[in-house]
Each structure stands twice: as structure tokens, then as C-alpha cells.
CSV table of C-alpha atoms in Angstrom, one decimal:
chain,number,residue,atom,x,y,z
A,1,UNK,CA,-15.6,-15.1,-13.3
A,2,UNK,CA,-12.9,-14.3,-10.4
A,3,UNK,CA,-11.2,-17.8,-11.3
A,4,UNK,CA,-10.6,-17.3,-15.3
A,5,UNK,CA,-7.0,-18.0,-16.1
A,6,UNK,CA,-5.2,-15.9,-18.2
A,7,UNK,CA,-3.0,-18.5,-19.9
A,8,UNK,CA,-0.3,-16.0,-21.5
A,9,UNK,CA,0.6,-14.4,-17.5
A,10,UNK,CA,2.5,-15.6,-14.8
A,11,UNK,CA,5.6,-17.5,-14.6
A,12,UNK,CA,5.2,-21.1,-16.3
A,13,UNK,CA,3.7,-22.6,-12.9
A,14,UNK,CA,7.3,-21.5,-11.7
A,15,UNK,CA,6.6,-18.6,-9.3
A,16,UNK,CA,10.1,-19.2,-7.4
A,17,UNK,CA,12.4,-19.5,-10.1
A,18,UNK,CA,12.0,-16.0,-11.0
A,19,UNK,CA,13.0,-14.9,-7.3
A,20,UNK,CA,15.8,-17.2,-6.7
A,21,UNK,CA,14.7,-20.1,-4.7
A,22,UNK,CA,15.2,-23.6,-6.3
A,23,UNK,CA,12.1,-25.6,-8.4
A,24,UNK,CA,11.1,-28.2,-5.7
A,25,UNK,CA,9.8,-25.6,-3.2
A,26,UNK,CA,5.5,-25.6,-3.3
A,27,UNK,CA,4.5,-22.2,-4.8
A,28,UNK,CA,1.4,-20.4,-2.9
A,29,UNK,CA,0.1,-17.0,-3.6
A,30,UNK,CA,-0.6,-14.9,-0.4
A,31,UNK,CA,-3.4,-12.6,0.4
A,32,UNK,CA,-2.9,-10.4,3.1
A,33,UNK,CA,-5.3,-8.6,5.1
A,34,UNK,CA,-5.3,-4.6,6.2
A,35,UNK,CA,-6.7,-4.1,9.8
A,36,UNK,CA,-3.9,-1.1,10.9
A,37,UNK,CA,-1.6,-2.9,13.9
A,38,UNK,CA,-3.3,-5.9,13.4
A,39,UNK,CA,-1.2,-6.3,10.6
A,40,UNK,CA,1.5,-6.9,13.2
A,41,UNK,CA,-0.1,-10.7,13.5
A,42,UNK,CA,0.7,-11.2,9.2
A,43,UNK,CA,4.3,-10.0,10.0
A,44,UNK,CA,4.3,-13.4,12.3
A,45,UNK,CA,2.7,-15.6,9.8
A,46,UNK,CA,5.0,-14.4,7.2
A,47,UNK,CA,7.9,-14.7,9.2
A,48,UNK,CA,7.3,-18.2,10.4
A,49,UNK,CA,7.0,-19.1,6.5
A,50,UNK,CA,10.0,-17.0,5.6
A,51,UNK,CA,12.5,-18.8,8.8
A,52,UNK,CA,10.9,-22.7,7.8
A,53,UNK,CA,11.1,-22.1,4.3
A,54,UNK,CA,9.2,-25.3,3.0
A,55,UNK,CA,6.6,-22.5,0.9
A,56,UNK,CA,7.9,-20.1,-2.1
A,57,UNK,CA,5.5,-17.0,-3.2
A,58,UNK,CA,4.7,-16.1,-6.9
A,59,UNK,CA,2.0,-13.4,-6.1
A,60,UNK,CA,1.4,-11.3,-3.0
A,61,UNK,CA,-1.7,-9.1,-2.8
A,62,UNK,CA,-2.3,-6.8,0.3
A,63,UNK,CA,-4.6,-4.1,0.9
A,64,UNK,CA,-3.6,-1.5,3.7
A,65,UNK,CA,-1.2,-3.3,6.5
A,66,UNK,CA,-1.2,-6.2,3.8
A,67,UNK,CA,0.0,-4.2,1.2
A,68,UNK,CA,3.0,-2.5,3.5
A,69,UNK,CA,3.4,-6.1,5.0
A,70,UNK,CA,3.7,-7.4,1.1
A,71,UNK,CA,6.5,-4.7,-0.5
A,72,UNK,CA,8.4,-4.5,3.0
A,73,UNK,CA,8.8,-8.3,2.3
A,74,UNK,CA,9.8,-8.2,-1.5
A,75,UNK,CA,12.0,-5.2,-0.8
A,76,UNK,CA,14.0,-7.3,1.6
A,77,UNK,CA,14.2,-10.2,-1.1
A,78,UNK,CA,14.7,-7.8,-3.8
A,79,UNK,CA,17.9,-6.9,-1.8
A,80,UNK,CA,18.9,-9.8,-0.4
A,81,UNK,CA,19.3,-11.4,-4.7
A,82,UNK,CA,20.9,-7.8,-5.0
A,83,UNK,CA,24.0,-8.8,-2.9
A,84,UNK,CA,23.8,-12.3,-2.8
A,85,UNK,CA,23.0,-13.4,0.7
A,86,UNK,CA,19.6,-15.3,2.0
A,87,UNK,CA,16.6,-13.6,0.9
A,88,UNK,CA,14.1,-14.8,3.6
A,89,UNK,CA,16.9,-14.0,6.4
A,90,UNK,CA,16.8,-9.9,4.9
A,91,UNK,CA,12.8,-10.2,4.5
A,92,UNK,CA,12.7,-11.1,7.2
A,93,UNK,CA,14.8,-8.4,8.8
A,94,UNK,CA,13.5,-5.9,6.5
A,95,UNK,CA,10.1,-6.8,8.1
A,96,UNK,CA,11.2,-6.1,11.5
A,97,UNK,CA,12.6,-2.9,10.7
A,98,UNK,CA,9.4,-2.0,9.3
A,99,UNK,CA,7.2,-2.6,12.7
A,100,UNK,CA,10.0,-2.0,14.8
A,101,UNK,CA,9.4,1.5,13.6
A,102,UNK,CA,6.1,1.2,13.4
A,103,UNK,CA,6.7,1.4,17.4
A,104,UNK,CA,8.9,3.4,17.7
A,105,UNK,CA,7.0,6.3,16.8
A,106,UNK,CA,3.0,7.5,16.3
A,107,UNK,CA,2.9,5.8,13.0
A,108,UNK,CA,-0.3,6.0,10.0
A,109,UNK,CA,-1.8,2.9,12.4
A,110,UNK,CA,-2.1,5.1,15.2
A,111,UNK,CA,-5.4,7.3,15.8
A,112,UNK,CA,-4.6,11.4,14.9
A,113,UNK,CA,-6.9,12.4,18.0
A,114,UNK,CA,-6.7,16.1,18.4
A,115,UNK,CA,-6.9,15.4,22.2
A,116,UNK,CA,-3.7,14.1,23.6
A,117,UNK,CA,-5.4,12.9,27.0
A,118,UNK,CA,-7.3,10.5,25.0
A,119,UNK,CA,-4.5,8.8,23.4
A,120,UNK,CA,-3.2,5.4,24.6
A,121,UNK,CA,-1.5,5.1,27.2
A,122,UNK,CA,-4.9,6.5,28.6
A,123,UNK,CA,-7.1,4.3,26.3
A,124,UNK,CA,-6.7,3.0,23.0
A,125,UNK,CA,-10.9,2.6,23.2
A,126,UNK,CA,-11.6,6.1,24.4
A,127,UNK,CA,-8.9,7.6,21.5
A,128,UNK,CA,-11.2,5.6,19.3
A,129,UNK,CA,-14.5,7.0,20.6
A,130,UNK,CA,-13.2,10.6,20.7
A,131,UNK,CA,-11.8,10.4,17.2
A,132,UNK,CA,-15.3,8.9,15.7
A,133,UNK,CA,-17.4,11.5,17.4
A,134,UNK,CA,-14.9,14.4,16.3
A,135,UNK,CA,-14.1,12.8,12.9
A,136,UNK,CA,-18.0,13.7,12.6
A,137,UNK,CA,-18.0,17.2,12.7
A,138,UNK,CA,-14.2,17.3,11.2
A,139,UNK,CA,-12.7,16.2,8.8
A,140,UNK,CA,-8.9,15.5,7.7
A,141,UNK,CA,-8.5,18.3,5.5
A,142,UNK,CA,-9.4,20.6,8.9
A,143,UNK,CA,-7.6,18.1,11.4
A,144,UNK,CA,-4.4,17.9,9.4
A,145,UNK,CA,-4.0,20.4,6.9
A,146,UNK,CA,-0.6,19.8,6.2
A,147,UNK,CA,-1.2,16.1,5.1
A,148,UNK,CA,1.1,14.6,7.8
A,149,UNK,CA,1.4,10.7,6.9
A,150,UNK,CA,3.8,9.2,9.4
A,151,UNK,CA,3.8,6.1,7.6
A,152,UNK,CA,5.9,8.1,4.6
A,153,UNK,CA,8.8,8.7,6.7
A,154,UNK,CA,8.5,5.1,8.1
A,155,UNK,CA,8.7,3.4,4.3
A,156,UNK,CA,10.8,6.1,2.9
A,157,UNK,CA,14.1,4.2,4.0
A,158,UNK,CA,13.0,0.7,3.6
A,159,UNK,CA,12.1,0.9,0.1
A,160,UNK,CA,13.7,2.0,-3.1
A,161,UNK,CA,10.7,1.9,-5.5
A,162,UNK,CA,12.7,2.7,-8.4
A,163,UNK,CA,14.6,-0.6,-7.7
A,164,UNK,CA,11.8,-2.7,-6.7
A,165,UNK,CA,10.0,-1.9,-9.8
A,166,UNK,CA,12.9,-3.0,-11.7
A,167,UNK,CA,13.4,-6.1,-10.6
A,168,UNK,CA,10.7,-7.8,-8.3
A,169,UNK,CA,10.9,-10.6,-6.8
A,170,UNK,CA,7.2,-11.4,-6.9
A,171,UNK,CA,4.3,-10.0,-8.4
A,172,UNK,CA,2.5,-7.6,-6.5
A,173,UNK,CA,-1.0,-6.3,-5.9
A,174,UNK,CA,-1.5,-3.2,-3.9
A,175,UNK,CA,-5.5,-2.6,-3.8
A,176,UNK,CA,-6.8,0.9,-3.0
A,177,UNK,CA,-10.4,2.4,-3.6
A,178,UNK,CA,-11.3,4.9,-6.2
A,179,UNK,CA,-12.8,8.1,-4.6
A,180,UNK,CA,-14.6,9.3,-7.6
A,181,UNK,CA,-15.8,5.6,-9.1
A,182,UNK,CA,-15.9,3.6,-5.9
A,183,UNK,CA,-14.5,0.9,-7.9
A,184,UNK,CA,-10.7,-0.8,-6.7
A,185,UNK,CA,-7.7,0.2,-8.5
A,186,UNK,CA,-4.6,-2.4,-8.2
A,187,UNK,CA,-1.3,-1.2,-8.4
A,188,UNK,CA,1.2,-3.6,-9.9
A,189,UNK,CA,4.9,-4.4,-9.2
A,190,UNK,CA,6.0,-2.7,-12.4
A,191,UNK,CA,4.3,1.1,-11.6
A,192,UNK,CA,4.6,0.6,-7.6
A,193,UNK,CA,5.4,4.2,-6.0
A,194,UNK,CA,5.3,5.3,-2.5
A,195,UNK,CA,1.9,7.4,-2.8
A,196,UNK,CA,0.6,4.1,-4.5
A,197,UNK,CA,1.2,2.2,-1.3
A,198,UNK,CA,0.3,5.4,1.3
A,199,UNK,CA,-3.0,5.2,-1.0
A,200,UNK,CA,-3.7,1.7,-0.3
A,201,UNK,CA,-3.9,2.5,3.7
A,202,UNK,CA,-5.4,6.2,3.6
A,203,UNK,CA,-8.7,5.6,5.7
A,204,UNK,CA,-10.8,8.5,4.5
A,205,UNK,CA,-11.4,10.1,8.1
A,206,UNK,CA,-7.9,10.4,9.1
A,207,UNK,CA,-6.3,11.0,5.9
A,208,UNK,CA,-6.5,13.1,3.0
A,209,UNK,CA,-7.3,10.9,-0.3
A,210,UNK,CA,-3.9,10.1,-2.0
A,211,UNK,CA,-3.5,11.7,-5.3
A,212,UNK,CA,-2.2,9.2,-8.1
A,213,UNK,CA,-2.4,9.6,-12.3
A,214,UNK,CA,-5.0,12.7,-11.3
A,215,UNK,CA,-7.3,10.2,-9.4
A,216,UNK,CA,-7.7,10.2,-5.9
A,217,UNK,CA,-7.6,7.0,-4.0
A,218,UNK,CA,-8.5,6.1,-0.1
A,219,UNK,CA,-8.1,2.6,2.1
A,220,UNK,CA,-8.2,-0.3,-0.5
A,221,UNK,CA,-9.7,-2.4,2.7
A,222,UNK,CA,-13.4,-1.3,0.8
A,223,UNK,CA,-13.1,-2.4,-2.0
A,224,UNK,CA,-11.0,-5.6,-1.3
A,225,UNK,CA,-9.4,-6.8,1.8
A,226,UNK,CA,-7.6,-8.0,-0.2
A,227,UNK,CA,-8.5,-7.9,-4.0
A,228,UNK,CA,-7.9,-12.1,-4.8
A,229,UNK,CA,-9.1,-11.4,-8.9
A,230,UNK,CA,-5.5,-10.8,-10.1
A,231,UNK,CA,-4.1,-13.7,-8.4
A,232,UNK,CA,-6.4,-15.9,-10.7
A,233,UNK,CA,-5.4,-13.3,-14.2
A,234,UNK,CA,-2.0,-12.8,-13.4
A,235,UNK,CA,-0.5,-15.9,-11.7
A,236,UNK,CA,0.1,-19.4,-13.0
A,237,UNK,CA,-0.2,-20.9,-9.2
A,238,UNK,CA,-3.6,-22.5,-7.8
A,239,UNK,CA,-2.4,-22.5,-4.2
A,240,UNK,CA,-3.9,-19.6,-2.3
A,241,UNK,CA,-3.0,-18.6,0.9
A,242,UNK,CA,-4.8,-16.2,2.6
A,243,UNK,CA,-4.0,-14.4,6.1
A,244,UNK,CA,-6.8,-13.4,7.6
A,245,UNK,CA,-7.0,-10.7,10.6
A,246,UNK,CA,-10.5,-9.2,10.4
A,247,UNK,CA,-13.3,-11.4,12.2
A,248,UNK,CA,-16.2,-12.6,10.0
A,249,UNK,CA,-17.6,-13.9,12.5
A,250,UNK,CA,-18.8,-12.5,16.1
A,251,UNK,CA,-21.0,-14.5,18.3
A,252,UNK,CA,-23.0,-11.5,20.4
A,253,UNK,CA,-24.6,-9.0,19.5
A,254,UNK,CA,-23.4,-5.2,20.1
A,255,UNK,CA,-25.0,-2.8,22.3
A,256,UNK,CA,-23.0,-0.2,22.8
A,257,UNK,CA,-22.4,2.5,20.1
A,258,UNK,CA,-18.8,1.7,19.8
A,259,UNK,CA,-19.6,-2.2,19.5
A,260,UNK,CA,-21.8,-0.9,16.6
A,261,UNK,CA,-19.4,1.3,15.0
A,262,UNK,CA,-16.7,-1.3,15.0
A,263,UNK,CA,-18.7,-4.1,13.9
A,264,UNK,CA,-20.1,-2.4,11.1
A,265,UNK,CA,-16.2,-1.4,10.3
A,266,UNK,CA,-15.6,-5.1,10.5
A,267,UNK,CA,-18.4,-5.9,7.8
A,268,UNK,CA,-17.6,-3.2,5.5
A,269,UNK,CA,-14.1,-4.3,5.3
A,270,UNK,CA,-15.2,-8.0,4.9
A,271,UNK,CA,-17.6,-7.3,2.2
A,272,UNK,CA,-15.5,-7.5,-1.4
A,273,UNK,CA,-13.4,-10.8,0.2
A,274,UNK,CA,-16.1,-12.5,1.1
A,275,UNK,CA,-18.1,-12.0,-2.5
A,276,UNK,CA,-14.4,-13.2,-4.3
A,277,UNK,CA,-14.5,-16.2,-2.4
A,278,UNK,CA,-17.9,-17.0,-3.1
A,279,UNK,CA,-17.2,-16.9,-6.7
A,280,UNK,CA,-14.2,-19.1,-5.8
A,281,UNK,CA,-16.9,-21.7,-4.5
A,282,UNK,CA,-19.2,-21.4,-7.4
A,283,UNK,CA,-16.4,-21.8,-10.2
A,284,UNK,CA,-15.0,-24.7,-8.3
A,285,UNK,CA,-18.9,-26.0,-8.2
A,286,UNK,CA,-19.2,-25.9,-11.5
A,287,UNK,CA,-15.9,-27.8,-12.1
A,288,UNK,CA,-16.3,-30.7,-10.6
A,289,UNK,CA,-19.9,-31.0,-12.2
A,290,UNK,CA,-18.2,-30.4,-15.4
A,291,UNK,CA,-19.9,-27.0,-16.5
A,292,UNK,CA,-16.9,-24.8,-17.3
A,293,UNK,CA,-14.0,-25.4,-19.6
A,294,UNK,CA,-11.0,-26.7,-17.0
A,295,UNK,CA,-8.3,-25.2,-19.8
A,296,UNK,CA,-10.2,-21.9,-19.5
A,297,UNK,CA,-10.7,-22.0,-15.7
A,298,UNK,CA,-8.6,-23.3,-12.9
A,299,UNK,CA,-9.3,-24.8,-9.6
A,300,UNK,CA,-8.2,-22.8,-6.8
A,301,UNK,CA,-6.3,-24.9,-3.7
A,302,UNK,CA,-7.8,-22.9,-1.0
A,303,UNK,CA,-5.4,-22.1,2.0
A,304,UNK,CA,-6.2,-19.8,5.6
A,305,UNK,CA,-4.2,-19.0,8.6
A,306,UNK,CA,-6.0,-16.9,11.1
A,307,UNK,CA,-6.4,-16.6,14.9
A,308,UNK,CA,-10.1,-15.3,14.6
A,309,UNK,CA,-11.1,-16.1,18.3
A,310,UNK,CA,-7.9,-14.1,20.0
A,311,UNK,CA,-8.3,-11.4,17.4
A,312,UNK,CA,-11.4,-11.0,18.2
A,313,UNK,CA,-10.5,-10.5,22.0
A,314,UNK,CA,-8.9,-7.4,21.3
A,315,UNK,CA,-11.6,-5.5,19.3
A,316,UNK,CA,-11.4,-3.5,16.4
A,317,UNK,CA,-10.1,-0.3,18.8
A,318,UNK,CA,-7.0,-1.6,19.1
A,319,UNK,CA,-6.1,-1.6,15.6
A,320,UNK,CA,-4.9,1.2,16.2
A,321,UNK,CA,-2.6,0.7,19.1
A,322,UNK,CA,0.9,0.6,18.1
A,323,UNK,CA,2.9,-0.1,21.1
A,324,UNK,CA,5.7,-2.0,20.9
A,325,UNK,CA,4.7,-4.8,23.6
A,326,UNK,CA,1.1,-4.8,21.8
A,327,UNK,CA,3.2,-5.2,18.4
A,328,UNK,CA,5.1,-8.1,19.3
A,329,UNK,CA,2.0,-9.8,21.3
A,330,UNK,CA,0.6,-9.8,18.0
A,331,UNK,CA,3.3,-11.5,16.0
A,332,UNK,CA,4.3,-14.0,18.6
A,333,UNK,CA,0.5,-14.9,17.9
A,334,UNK,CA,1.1,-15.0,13.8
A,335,UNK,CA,4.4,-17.1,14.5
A,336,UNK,CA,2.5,-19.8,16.9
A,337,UNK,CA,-0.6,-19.6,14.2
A,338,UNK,CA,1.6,-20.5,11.5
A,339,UNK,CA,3.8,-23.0,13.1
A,340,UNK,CA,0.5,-25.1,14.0
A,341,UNK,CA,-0.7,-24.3,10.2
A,342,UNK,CA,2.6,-25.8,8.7
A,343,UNK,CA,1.8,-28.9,10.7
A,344,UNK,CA,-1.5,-29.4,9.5
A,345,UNK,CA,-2.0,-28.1,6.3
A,346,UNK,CA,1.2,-28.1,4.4
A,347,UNK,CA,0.9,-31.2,2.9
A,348,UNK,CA,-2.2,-30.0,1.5
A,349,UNK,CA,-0.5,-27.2,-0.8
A,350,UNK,CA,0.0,-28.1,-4.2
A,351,UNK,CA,-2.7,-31.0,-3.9
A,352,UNK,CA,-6.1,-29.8,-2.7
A,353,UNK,CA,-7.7,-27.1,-0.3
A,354,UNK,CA,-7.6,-27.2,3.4
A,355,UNK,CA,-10.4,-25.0,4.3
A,356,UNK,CA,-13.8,-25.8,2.8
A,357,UNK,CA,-14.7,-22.7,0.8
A,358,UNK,CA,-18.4,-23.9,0.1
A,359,UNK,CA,-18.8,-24.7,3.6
A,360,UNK,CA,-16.8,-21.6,5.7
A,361,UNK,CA,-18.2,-18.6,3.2
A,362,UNK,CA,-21.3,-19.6,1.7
């Protein structure tokens, strides 16, 4: 099951010694969501935690915009125990280098429409439409034969891979999808390389498939969004936090084609994280009725910060809007989110779940 301990991993129940931060701080593990510029609203969350520091991390797993959001934020750390200054202050300045760039210039977020007058400014939702109906007929291989991935030159000066694999400050989980298998493939802290990460965001109609180890690998948002499994195998802590940008729910029902299209998108990519935390459920079901072996299995402390209701205001079109005003909307909305979590819910980490699993997902 997706809860089974593996009692020989992690870090002793200690997940902030290892990355500098004294042993009274409560431990979570963080699961962050790909949804393009959407991720701009995790860059919030994660830098309200970072500036009121009352929460340590042991384990980070991301898919797409998670993933970059997740080694952006250990690279900073990693740096910041490098020289010996405050490692959330450079996270979180390493994180708004990251999207400040990200705005700066059409970025790996941003729609490749081969027609210019459809791009935003014009309309984010018509460069959306016109990409979908010539993302039909074409695909990336024809569109961009060169393999342009903004995104490379964006993360090219913000991370030193070589270093971060040497000494991370958390583990990491970067999910991406297996072309050939269709199963997920998680990269870990210890292997991470650029492509690795590049892979873990490469939606298959606007990128070429990411060649890693002679496998080819597209948007890990498939096959988990994100993958939650090796938080349970590889982690000691039972605190999960997870940061959710993608609606599971809507409340009407869509008429139009592009209403179709992006509610679809929104299902597909909800799929594999809503199965994990049904199995979270069930384990923790047969827990307290005293059917599985608690030394064997561990109860998971079930954590959420989300803005579902204004995310879904903006529709799944403007994931791909990175403008710098659209950008910052978006993380003055994850700050406010989290502020009002921290309020109500910290007390809860380390102690119990405060979002009813059985009752939200099943």
C-alpha cells in the first residue's frame, strides 16, 4: 500500500537536522502541484512558510511547476548552509529569481503558438484555442524542431546540479511520465540533472519528450500531480502537506469545446493524486480498526492549502500566462492562503490531520 514505511529510510523522524534548522521546529513533507503559471500561487505558499518559519521540510515532491518550485527552493537553502547565512531568506530569494524570470521572458509556461496575433496580450484563451486546434494537425517535433525549452536557460543559472546532488538539503522527488511504459519515473535528490527536471514539465504537445538513461519522459502531472508514494518509503515524517492548484471540483457543467478540453485537462492531471489519497484513506481505515500492523504502516497527518474557488476563476487557459502582474496576483493569493492556513491548522501538524481525507476524496 502507498502508506508502507520503509523503516531503514529517512532521517530518524529528524527531517530538519540534516538541513540546518534546530530540532523543535514541526517537520512536514510538501507535495506540490504542476499547473504551468499557476505554480506562481505555491511560490506564495512556500514563501509565507519560508518568512514565518514555525514548519521545517524533510521531503519535497513536485511534478512540473512543483518540481521547479521544489529544487529552486532547496538550491537556495543548499546555498544559503553553503555560506552561512539564513536559508529561508536565500530560498526565498532564490525563488523570486526563479519567477521573476519566469516574467521576464516567454518562458516553458507560456503557449509556443506559431501565430503571434494570438498570443497574450491579445488573449491568453484564444492562444490556448489556436494552439489546441494546431497542436492537432502538428506536432512539436514540426513546431519546434530545434527543441527550444526556454525554461533551460531560465534554471541554468539558478541551479548547480552537481552541487545540489551533493549535498541536499531535503529529499527530493521530481515525478515525470514514462513515454514508452506510461508508468511514473521519480527522480531523486542524489541523480537530479537539469533534463531530469525539464522532463518533469515537458507537456507532450509543446515539447519534444526529454531524453534521460535512453528513456524518454514527458509532463510527470499524468502520472502524479504529485507522486505522494515516496514520501511514505523514503521519509520518516507523517505530516503531509500538500499544495494544491488544480480544481477537483467544478460546479457547472462545460459547453463550450474549450470548457471541455480544459476540464478534461483538469481530470487527467487529478487522476494519480486522487487514487494516492484514497489509499491514504483506506490504510488509515484499516488502522484505527486495527487491521494492519502500526510498526509496518504509519498514519499519515493529512495537511492542504489551496484557493480552489479563485483558482478556479481564472481557468485552466491562463496557466499559461506568464505576465508579471498575473505572476505576482498569483502569489499574493498563496501568501494570503497560507497566512490564514498557519492560523488554523498549524497546531494540527505533528498531532492529527486537518482535512478529512475519507470525507474530501472518497
Amino acid at each position: 500500500m502507498a502508506t508502507r514505511t520503509r523503516l531503514n529510510g529517512g532521517n530518524g523522524g529528524n527531517g530538519a537536522r540534516r538541513n540546518g534548522e534546530g530540532n523543535g521546529t514541526p517537520v512536514v513533507n510538501l507535495a506540490l502541484q504542476g499547473g504551468g503559471s499557476h505554480g506562481a500561487f505555491t511560490w506564495g505558499v512556500l514563501d509565507a512558510l519560508l518568512e514565518d518559519g514555525r514548519v521545517g521540510f524533510e521531503g519535497i515532491s513536485g511534478a512540473s511547476a512543483g518540481a521547479m518550485n521544489a529544487v529552486v527552493l532547496a538550491e537556495g537553502w543548499r546555498r544559503a548552509l553553503e555560506k552561512g547565512t539564513d536559508p529561508r531568506a536565500m530560498a526565498r530569494e532564490h525563488l523570486s529569481k526563479f519567477w521573476t524570470a519566469i516574467g521576464d521572458r516567454p518562458s516553458g509556461f507560456a503557449l509556443p503558438t506559431p501565430v503571434p496575433w494570438f498570443a497574450p496580450p491579445y488573449g491568453t484563451q484564444q492562444a490556448a484555442l489556436m494552439f489546441d486546434l494546431v497542436s492537432r494537425v502538428f506536432s512539436p517535433y514540426q513546431l519546434n524542431p530545434f527543441d527550444v525549452n526556454p525554461l533551460r536557460n531560465v534554471l541554468k543559472p539558478l541551479v548547480d546540479f552537481e552541487a545540489l546532488r551533493a549535498k541536499p538539503p531535503f529529499r527530493l522527488f521530481v515525478c515525470a511520465t514514462n513515454v514508452r511504459t506510461g508508468r511514473p519515473r521519480v527522480f531523486r535528490e542524489h541523480e537530479l540533472e537539469l533534463d531530469m527536471l525539464l522532463a518533469s514539465a515537458a507537456l507532450p504537445f509543446a515539447f519534444h519528450a526529454v531524453e534521460v538513461d535512453k528513456e524518454f519522459f514527458w509532463d510527470g502531472g499524468y502520472v502524479g500531480n504529485p507522486s505522494l508514494y515516496p514520501l511514505f518509503y523514503a521519509t520518516r515524517t507523517s505530516d503531509l502537506l500538500l499544495v494544491q492548484i488544480n480544481p477537483l471540483v467544478r460546479d457547472d457543467v462545460p459547453d463550450t469545446a474549450q470548457e471541455i478540453i480544459e476540464r478534461v485537462n483538469e481530470i487527467s492531471f487529478n487522476t494519480a493524486l486522487l487514487h494516492e489519497l484514497r489509499a491514504i484513506a483506506f490504510v488509515e481505515r484499516l488502522l484505527m480498526d486495527r487491521k494492519l500492523d502500526p510498526g509496518r504502516y504509519k498514519r499519515i497527518n493529512m495537511h492542504m492549502i489551496q484557493a480552489e474557488e479563485q483558482l478556479r476563476k481564472y481557468g485552466a487557459s491562463s496557466k499559461s500566462d506568464t505576465s508579471p502582474g498575473f505572476l505576482k496576483e498569483l502569489f499574493e493569493l498563496g501568501r494570503r492562503t497560507t497566512i490564514d492556513w498557519l492560523d488554523s491548522s498549524l497546531a494540527y501538524v505533528g498531532h492529527a490531520s486537518s482535512v478529512p481525507i475519507a470525507e474530501r476524496f472518497l
